[in-house]
Tab-separated table of C-alpha atoms in Angstrom:
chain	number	residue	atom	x	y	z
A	240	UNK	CA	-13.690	16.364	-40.589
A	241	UNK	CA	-11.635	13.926	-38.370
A	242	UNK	CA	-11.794	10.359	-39.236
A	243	UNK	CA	-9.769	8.059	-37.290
A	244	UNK	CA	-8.092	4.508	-38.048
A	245	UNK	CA	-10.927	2.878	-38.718
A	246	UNK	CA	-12.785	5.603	-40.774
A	247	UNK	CA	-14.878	6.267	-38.319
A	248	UNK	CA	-16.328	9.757	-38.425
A	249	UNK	CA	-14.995	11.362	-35.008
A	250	UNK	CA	-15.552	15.003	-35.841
A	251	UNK	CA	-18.050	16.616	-38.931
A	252	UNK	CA	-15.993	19.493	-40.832
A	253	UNK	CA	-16.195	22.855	-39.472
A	254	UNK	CA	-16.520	21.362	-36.177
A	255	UNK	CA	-13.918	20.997	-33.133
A	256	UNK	CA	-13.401	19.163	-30.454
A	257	UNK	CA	-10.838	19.278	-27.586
A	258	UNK	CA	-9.105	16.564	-26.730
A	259	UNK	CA	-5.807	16.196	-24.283
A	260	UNK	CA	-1.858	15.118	-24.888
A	261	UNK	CA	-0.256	14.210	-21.747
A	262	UNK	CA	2.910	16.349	-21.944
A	263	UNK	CA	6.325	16.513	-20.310
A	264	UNK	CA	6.262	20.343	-20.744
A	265	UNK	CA	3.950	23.148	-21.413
A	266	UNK	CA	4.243	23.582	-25.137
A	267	UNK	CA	2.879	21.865	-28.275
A	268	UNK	CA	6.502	21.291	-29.341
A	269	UNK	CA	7.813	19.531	-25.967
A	270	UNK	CA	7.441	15.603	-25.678
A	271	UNK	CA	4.791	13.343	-25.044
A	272	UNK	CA	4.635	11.959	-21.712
A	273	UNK	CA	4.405	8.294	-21.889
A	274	UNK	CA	2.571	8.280	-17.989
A	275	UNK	CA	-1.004	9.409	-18.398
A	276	UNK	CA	-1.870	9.677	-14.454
A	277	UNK	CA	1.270	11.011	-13.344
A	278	UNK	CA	1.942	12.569	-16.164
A	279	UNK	CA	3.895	16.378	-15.411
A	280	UNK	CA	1.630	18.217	-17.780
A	281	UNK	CA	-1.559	18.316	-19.664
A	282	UNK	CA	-2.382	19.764	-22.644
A	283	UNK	CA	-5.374	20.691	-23.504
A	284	UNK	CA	-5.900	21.266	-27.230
A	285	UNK	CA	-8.663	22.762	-29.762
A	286	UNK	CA	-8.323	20.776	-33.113
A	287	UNK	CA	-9.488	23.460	-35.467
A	288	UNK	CA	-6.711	26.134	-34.343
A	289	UNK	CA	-4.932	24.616	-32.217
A	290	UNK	CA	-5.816	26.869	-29.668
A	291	UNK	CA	-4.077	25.191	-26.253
A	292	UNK	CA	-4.022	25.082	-22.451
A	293	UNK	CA	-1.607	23.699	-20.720
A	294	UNK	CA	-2.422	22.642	-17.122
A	295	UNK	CA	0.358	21.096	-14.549
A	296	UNK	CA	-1.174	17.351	-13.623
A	297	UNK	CA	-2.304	18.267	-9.849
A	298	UNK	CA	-1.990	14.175	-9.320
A	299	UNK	CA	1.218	13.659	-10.337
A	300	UNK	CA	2.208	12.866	-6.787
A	301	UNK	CA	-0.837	10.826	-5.291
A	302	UNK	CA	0.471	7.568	-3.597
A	303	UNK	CA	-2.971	6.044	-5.052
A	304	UNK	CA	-5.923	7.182	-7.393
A	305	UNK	CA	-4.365	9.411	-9.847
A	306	UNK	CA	-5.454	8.078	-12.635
A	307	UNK	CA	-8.608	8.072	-11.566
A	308	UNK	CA	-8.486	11.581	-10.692
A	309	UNK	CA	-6.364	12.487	-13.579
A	310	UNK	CA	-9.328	10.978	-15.864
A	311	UNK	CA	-11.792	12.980	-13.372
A	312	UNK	CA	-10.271	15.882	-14.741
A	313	UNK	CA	-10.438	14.937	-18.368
A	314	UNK	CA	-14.234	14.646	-18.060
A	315	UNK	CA	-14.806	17.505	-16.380
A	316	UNK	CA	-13.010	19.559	-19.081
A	317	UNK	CA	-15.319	17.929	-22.350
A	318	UNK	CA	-12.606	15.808	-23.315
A	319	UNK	CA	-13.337	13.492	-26.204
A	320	UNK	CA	-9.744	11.769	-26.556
A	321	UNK	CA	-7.165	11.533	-24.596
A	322	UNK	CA	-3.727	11.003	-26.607
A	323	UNK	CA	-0.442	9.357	-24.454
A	324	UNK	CA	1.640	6.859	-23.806
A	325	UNK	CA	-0.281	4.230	-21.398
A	326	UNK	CA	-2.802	3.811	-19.838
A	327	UNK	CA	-3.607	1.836	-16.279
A	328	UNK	CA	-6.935	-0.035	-15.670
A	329	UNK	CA	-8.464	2.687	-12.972
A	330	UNK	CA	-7.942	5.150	-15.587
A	331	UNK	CA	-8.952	3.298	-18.407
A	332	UNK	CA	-12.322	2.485	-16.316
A	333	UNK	CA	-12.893	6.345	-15.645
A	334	UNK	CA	-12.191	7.542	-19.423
A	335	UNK	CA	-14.330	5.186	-20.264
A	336	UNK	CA	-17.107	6.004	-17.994
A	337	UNK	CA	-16.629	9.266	-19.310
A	338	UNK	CA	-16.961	8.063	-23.237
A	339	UNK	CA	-13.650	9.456	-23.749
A	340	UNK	CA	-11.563	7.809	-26.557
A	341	UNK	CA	-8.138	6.927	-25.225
A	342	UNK	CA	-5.019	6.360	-27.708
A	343	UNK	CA	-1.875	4.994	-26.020
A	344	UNK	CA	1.256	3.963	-27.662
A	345	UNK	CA	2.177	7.914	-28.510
A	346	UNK	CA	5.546	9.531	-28.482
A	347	UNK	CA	7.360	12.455	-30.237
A	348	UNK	CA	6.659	15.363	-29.893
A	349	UNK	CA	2.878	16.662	-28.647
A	350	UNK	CA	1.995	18.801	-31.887
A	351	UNK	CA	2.897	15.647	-34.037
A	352	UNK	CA	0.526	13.948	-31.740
A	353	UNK	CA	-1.982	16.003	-32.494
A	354	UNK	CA	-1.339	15.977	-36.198
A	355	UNK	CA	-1.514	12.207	-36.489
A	356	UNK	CA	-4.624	12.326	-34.444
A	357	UNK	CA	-5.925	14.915	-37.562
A	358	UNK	CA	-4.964	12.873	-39.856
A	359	UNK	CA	-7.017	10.021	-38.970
A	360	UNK	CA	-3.422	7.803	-38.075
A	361	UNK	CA	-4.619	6.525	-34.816
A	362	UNK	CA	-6.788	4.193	-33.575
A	363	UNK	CA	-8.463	4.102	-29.888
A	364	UNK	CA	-7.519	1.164	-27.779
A	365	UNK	CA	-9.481	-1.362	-26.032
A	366	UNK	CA	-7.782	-2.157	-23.222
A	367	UNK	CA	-5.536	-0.612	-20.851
A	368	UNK	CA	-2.092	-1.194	-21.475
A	369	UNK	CA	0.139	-1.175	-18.047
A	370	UNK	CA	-1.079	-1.826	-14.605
A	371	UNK	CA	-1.686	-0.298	-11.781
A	372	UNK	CA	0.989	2.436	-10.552
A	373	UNK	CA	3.433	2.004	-13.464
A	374	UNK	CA	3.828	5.998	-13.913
A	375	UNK	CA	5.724	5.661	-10.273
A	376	UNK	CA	8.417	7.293	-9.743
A	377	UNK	CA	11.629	4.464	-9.392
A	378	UNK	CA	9.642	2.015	-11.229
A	379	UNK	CA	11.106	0.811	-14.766
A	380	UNK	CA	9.433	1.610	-17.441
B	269	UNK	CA	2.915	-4.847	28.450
B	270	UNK	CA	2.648	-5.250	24.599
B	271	UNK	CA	6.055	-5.697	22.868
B	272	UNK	CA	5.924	-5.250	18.836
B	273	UNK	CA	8.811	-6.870	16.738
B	274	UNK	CA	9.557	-5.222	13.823
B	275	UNK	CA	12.070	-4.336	11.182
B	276	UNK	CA	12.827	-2.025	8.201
B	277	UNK	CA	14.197	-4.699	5.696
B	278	UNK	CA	12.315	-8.010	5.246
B	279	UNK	CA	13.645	-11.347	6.063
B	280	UNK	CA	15.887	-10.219	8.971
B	281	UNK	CA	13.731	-12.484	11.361
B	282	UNK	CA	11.291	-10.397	12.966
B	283	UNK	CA	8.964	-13.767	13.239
B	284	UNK	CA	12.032	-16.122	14.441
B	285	UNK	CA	12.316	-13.640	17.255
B	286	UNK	CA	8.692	-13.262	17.976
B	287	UNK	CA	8.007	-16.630	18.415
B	288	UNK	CA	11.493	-17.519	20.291
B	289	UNK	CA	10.799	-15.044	22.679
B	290	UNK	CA	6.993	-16.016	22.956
B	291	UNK	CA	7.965	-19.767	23.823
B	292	UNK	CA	10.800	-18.788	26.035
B	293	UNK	CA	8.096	-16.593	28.413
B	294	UNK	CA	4.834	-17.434	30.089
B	295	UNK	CA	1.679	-16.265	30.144
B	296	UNK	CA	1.633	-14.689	25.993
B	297	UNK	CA	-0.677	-13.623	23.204
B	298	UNK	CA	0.842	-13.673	20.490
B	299	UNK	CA	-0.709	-11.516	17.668
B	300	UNK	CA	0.491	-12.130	13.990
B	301	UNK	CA	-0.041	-8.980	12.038
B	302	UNK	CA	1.677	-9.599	9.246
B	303	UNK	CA	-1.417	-9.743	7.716
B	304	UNK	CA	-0.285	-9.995	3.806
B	305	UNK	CA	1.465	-13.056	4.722
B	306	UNK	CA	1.361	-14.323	7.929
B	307	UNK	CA	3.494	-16.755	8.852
B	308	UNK	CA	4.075	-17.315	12.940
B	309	UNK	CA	1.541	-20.152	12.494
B	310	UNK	CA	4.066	-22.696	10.425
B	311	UNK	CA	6.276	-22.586	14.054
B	312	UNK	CA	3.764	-22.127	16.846
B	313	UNK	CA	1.159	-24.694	14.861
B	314	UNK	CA	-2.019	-23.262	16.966
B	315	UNK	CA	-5.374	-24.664	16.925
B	316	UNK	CA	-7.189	-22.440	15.091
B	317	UNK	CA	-10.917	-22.602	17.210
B	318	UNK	CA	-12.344	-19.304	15.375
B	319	UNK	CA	-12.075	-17.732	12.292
B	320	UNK	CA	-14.307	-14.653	12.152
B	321	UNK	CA	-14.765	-12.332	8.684
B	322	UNK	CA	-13.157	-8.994	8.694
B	323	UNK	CA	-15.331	-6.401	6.640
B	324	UNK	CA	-14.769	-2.985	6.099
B	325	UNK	CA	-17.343	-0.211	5.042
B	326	UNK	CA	-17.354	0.701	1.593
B	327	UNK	CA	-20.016	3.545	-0.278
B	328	UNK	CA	-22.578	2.215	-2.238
B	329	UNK	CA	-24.639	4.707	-4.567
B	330	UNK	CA	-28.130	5.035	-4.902
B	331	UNK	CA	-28.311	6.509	-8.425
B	332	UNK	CA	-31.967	7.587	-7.991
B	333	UNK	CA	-30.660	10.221	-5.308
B	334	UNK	CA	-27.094	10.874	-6.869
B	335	UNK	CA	-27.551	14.344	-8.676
B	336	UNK	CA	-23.566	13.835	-9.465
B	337	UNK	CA	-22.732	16.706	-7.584
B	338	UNK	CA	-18.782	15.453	-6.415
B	339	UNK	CA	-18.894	16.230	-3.100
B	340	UNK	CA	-18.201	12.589	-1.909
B	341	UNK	CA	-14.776	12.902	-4.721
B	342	UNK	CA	-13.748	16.252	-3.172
B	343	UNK	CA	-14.045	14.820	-0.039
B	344	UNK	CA	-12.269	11.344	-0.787
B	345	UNK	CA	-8.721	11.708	0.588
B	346	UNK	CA	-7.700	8.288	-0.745
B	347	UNK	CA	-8.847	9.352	-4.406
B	348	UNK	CA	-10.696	6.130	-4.668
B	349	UNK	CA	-13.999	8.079	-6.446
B	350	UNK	CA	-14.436	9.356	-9.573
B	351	UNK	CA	-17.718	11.541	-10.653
B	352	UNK	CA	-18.427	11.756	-14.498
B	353	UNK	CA	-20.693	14.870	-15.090
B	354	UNK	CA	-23.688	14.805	-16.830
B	355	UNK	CA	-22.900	15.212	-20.568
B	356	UNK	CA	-24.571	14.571	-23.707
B	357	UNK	CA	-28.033	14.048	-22.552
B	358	UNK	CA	-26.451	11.617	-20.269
B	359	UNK	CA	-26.733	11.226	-16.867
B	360	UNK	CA	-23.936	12.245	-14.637
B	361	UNK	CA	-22.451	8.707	-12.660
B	362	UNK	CA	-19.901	7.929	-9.278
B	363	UNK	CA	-17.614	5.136	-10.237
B	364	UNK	CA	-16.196	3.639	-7.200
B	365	UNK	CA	-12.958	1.912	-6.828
B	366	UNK	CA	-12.887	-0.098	-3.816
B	367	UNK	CA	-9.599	-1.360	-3.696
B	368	UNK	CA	-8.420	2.346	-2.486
B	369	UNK	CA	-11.309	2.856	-0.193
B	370	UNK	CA	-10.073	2.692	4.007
B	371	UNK	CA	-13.987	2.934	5.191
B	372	UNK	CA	-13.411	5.949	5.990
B	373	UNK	CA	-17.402	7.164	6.031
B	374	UNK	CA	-16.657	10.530	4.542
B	375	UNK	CA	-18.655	10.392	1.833
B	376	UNK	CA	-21.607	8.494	3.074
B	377	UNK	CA	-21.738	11.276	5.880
B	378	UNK	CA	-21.248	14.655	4.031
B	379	UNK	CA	-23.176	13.444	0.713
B	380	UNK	CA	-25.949	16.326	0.189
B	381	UNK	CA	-28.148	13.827	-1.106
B	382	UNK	CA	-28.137	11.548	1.256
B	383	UNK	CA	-27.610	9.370	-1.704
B	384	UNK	CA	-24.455	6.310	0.086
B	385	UNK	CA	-24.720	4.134	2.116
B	386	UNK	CA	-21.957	1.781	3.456
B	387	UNK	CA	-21.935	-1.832	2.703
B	388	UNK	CA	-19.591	-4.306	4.155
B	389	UNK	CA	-16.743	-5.813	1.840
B	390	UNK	CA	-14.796	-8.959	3.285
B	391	UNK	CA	-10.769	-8.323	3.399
B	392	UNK	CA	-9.872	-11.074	5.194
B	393	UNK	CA	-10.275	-13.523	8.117
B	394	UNK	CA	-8.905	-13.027	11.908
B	395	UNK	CA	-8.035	-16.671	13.208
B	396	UNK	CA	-7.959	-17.269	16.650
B	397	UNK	CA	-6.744	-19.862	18.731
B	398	UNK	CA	-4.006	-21.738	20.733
B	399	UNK	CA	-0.713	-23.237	20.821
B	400	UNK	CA	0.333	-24.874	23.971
B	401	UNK	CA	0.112	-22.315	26.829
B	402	UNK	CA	0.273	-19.644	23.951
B	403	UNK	CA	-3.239	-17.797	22.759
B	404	UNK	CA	-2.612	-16.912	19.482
B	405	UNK	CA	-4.607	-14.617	16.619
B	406	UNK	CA	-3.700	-13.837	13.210
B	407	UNK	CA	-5.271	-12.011	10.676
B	408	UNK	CA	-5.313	-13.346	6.866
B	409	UNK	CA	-5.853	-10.423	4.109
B	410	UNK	CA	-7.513	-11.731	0.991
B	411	UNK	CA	-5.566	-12.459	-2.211
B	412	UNK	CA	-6.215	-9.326	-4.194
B	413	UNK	CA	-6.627	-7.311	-0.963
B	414	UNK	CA	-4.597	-4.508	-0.710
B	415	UNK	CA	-5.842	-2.576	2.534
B	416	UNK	CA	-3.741	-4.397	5.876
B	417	UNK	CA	-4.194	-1.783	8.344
B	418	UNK	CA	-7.858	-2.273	8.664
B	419	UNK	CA	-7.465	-6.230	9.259
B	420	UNK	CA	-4.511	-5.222	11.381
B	421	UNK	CA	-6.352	-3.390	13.536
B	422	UNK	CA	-9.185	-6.278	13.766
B	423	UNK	CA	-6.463	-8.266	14.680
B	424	UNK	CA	-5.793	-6.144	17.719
B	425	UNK	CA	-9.138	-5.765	18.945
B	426	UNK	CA	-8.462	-9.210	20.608
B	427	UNK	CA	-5.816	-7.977	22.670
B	428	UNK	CA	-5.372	-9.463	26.135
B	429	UNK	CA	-4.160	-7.253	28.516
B	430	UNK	CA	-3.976	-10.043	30.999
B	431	UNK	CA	-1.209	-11.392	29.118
B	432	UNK	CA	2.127	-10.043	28.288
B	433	UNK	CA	1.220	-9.839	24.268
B	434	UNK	CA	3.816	-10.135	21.565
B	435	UNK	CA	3.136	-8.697	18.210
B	436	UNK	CA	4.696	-9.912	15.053
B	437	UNK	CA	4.812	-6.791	12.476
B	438	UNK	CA	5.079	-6.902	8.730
B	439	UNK	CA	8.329	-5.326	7.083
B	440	UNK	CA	8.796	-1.713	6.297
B	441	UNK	CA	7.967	1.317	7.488
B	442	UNK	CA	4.640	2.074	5.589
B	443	UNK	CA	1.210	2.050	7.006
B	444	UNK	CA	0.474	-1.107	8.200
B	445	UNK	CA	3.844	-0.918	10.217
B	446	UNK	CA	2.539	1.931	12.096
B	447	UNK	CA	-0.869	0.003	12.917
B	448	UNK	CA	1.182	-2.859	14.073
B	449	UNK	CA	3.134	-1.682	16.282
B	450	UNK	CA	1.288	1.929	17.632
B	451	UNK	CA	-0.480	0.218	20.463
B	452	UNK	CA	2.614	-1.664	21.952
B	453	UNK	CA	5.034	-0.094	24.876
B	454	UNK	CA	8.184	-1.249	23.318
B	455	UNK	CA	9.361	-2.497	19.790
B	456	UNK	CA	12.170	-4.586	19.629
B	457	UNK	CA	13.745	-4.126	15.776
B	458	UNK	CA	15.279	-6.952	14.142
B	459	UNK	CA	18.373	-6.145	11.597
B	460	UNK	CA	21.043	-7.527	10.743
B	461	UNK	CA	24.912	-6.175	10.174
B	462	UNK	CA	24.565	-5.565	6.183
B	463	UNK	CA	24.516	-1.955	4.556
B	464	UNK	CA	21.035	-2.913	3.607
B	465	UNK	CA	19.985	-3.767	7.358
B	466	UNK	CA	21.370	-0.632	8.161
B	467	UNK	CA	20.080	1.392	5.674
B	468	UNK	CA	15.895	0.409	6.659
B	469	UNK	CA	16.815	-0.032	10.232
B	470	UNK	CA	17.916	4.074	10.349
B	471	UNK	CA	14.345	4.381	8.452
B	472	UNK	CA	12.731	2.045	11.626
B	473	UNK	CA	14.319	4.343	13.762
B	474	UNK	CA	13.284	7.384	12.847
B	475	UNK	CA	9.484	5.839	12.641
B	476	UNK	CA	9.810	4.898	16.219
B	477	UNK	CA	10.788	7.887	17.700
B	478	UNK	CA	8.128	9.741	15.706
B	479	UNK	CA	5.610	7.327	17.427
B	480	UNK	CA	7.512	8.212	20.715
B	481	UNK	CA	7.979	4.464	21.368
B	482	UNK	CA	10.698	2.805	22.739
B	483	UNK	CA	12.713	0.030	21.163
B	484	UNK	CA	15.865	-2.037	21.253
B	485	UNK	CA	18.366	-3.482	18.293
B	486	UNK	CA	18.582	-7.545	17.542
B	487	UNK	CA	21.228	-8.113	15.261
B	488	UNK	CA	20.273	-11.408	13.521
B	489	UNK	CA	23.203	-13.045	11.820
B	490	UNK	CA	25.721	-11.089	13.629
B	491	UNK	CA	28.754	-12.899	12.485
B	492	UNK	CA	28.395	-11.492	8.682
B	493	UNK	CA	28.874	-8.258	7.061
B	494	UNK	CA	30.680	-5.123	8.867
B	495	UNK	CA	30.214	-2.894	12.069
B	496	UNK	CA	28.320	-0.417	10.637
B	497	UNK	CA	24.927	-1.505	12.474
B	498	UNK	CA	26.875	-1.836	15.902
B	499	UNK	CA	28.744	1.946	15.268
B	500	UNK	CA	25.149	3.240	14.691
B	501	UNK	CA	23.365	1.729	17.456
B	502	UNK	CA	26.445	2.954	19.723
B	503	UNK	CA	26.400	6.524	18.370
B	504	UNK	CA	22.842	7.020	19.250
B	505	UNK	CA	22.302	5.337	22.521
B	506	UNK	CA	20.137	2.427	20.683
B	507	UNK	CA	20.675	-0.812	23.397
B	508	UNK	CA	21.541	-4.146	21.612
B	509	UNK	CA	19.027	-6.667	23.278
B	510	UNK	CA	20.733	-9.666	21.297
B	511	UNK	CA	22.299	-10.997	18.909
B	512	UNK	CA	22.166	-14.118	17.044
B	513	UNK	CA	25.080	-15.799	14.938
B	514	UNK	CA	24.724	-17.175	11.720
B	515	UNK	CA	24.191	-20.545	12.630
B	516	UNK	CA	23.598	-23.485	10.141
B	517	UNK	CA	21.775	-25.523	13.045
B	518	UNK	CA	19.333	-22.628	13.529
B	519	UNK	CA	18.808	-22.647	9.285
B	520	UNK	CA	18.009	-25.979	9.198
B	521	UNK	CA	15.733	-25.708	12.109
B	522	UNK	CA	13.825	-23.072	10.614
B	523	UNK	CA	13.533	-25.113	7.230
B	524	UNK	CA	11.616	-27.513	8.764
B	525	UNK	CA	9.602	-25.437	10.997
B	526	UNK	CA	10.959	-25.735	14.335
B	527	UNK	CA	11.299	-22.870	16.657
B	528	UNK	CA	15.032	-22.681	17.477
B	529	UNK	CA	14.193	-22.216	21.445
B	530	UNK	CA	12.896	-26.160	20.922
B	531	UNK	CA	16.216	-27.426	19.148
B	532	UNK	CA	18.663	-25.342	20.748
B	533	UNK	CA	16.919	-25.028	24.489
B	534	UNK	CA	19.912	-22.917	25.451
B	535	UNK	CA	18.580	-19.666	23.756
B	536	UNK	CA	15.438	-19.574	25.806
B	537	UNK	CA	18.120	-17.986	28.554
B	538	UNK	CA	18.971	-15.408	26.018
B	539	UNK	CA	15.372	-14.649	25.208
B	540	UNK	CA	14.632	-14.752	28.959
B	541	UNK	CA	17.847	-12.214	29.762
B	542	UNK	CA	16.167	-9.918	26.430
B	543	UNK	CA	12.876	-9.493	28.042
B	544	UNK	CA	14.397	-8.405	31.741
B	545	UNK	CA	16.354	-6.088	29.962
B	546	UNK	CA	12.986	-4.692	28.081
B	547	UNK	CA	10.879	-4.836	31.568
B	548	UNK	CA	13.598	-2.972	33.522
B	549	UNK	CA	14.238	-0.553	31.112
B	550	UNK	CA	10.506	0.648	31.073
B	551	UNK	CA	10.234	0.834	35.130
């Protein structure tokens, strides 16, 4: 069973769900990425085992609409939760559209992530939390 | 003829130069595309007689035909849709984000459903209208607003080609630089001698040639910095139509709004002597 922050009931015992850590490489044990539309990788992971994918982000580049199409690709995988560091308000519009559960403020390394997601230490945001094309390339973060 | 004035780095004077050389000629439209923020008007003070609404298409989805297939995302090269499959026992839905949207029609012509339609969206206003002898048109993009080409080009559908027509670009070398000046048959590109006039005018350059258009240097403020501008334009056979001095009379006559062709009368010679050079050098 997965309960999150608020002891909500996100996931009954026995059962899994996938969710995805934006990653800056293709291993549970690199770091979070703290861009979630131009992030360089995404992981896709099984929370029972662990089982994991690892996918390069085919947005990374756009000029405009990758968080849009990086949360496109979230919901057409079954994503329930997406786990990184921000979030920007296209893609927070399309998770949401997709009734995906979206955790920002995450850093370390991407099986930690995962644990503290287990454990029921995170809590799903409300908002998004940077604006439009802060996972740039150049801009400050 | 159309004549574009342009420039890699911002604040070199592109609009000093446009409307300088605009009240130094006869016979001129002057177009200010600088649609973001235009700003010819505070100088040339036109009459505005028309304002007219620029729209431009965006897709609207009929849900009752939408069977959330994604064509109309694969097919999006601006990224600006997103399709949420069904899931759930819900419905599959398009989300539309019309800030990134050109109106380009793709989707609305290859849906399978038949399923968008276009609706107009208002981006911004194209004034028309005159100053003196001068017709003038601008276009104003919307606060919020961040697609200028399409008002850009709205702006140029009132072209005169009785008129010799002077075009006022915005800065940079990004899209709405290239639908400024693309039409025109000559750009003039206003720098000035500073490694960071330099450094976007090179990027100008190599625009211009791409767009096989021809074009001539301005150095604006040509008594600072170093000779790095001048060395570059000399190496590749660029012309140097002008320059200007940094001149506290000319500052203070652009703080208040005054062209400097009307407080220093004596530059409408140079301006004159700039356009020969452009006319002969296209014939």
């Amino acid at each position: 069973m997965i309960i999150d922050a608020d002891s909500k009931i996100i996931a009954e015992k026995g059962d899994t769900m996938k969710i995805c850590i934006t990653s800056q490489g293709k291993t549970l044990d690199d770091q979070v990425d703290p861009r979630f539309g131009r992030c360089q990788y995404f992981i896709f992971v099984e929370t029972d085992t662990l089982a994991f994918e690892a996918v390069e982000n085919p947005s990374a580049q756009f000029s405009g609409g990758a968080g849009i199409q990086s949360g496109q690709l979230m919901a057409g995988q079954g994503v329930k939760a997406v786990l990184t560091g921000n979030v920007g308000p296209n893609a927070f519009q399309t998770l949401t559209a997709g009734g995906i559960k979206i955790y920002t403020g995450i850093s370390g390394k991407v099986r930690d992530a995962v644990d503290k997601f287990k454990g029921g230490a995170l809590k799903p945001t409300e908002n998004p939390n940077v604006g439009s094309k802060f996972g740039m390339p150049g801009k400050d973060k | 003829m159309i004549i574009s004035v342009a420039s890699g780095k911002g604040g070199t004077g592109k609009t000093t130069i446009a409307v300088n050389l605009a009240l130094s000629l006869s016979n001129i439209q002057l177009l200010d595309c600088d649609v973001e923020e235009p700003n010819a008007h505070i100088f040339l003070k036109p009459k505005i007689k028309e304002k007219i609404p620029a729209f431009i298409p965006i897709p609207e989805v009929d849900e009752t035909k939408c069977n959330a297939c994604g064509k109309c995302r694969e097919v999006c090269a601006y990224h600006a849709i997103a399709v949420i499959p069904p899931a759930d026992g819900e419905k599959g839905k398009v989300l539309i984000f019309p800030h990134l949207c050109h109106g380009c029609g793709a989707c609305s012509l290859l849906c399978p459903q038949k399923a968008i339609k276009e609706v107009n969206k208002e981006i911004g206003l194209v004034e028309s209208g005159d100053s003196g002898d001068i017709k003038f048109v601008h276009g104003r993009l919307n606060v919020g607003e961040i697609m200028a080409p399409p008002l850009i080009r709205q702006v140029q559908e009132r072209i005169d080609p009785s008129r010799t027509v002077i075009i006022d670009a915005p800065p940079g070398t990004s899209c709405p630089v290239i639908a400024a000046v693309k039409k025109s048959d000559y750009c003039i590109l206003v720098t000035e001698p500073t490694p960071f006039g330099l450094n976007d005018l090179i990027l100008a350059v190599e625009v211009l040639k791409k767009l096989n258009i021809p074009f001539g240097v301005v150095v604006n403020r040509s008594d600072i910095g170093d000779d790095k501008v001048d060395n570059y334009c000399r190496d590749n056979g660029i012309p140097i139509l002008m320059r200007i001095p940094f001149d506290r009379e000319i500052a203070l006559l652009y703080s208040r709004g005054i062209p400097m062709v009307q407080g220093k009368p004596e530059y409408k010679e140079k301006f004159r002597a700039m356009f020969n050079i452009i006319r002969k050098g296209r014939s």
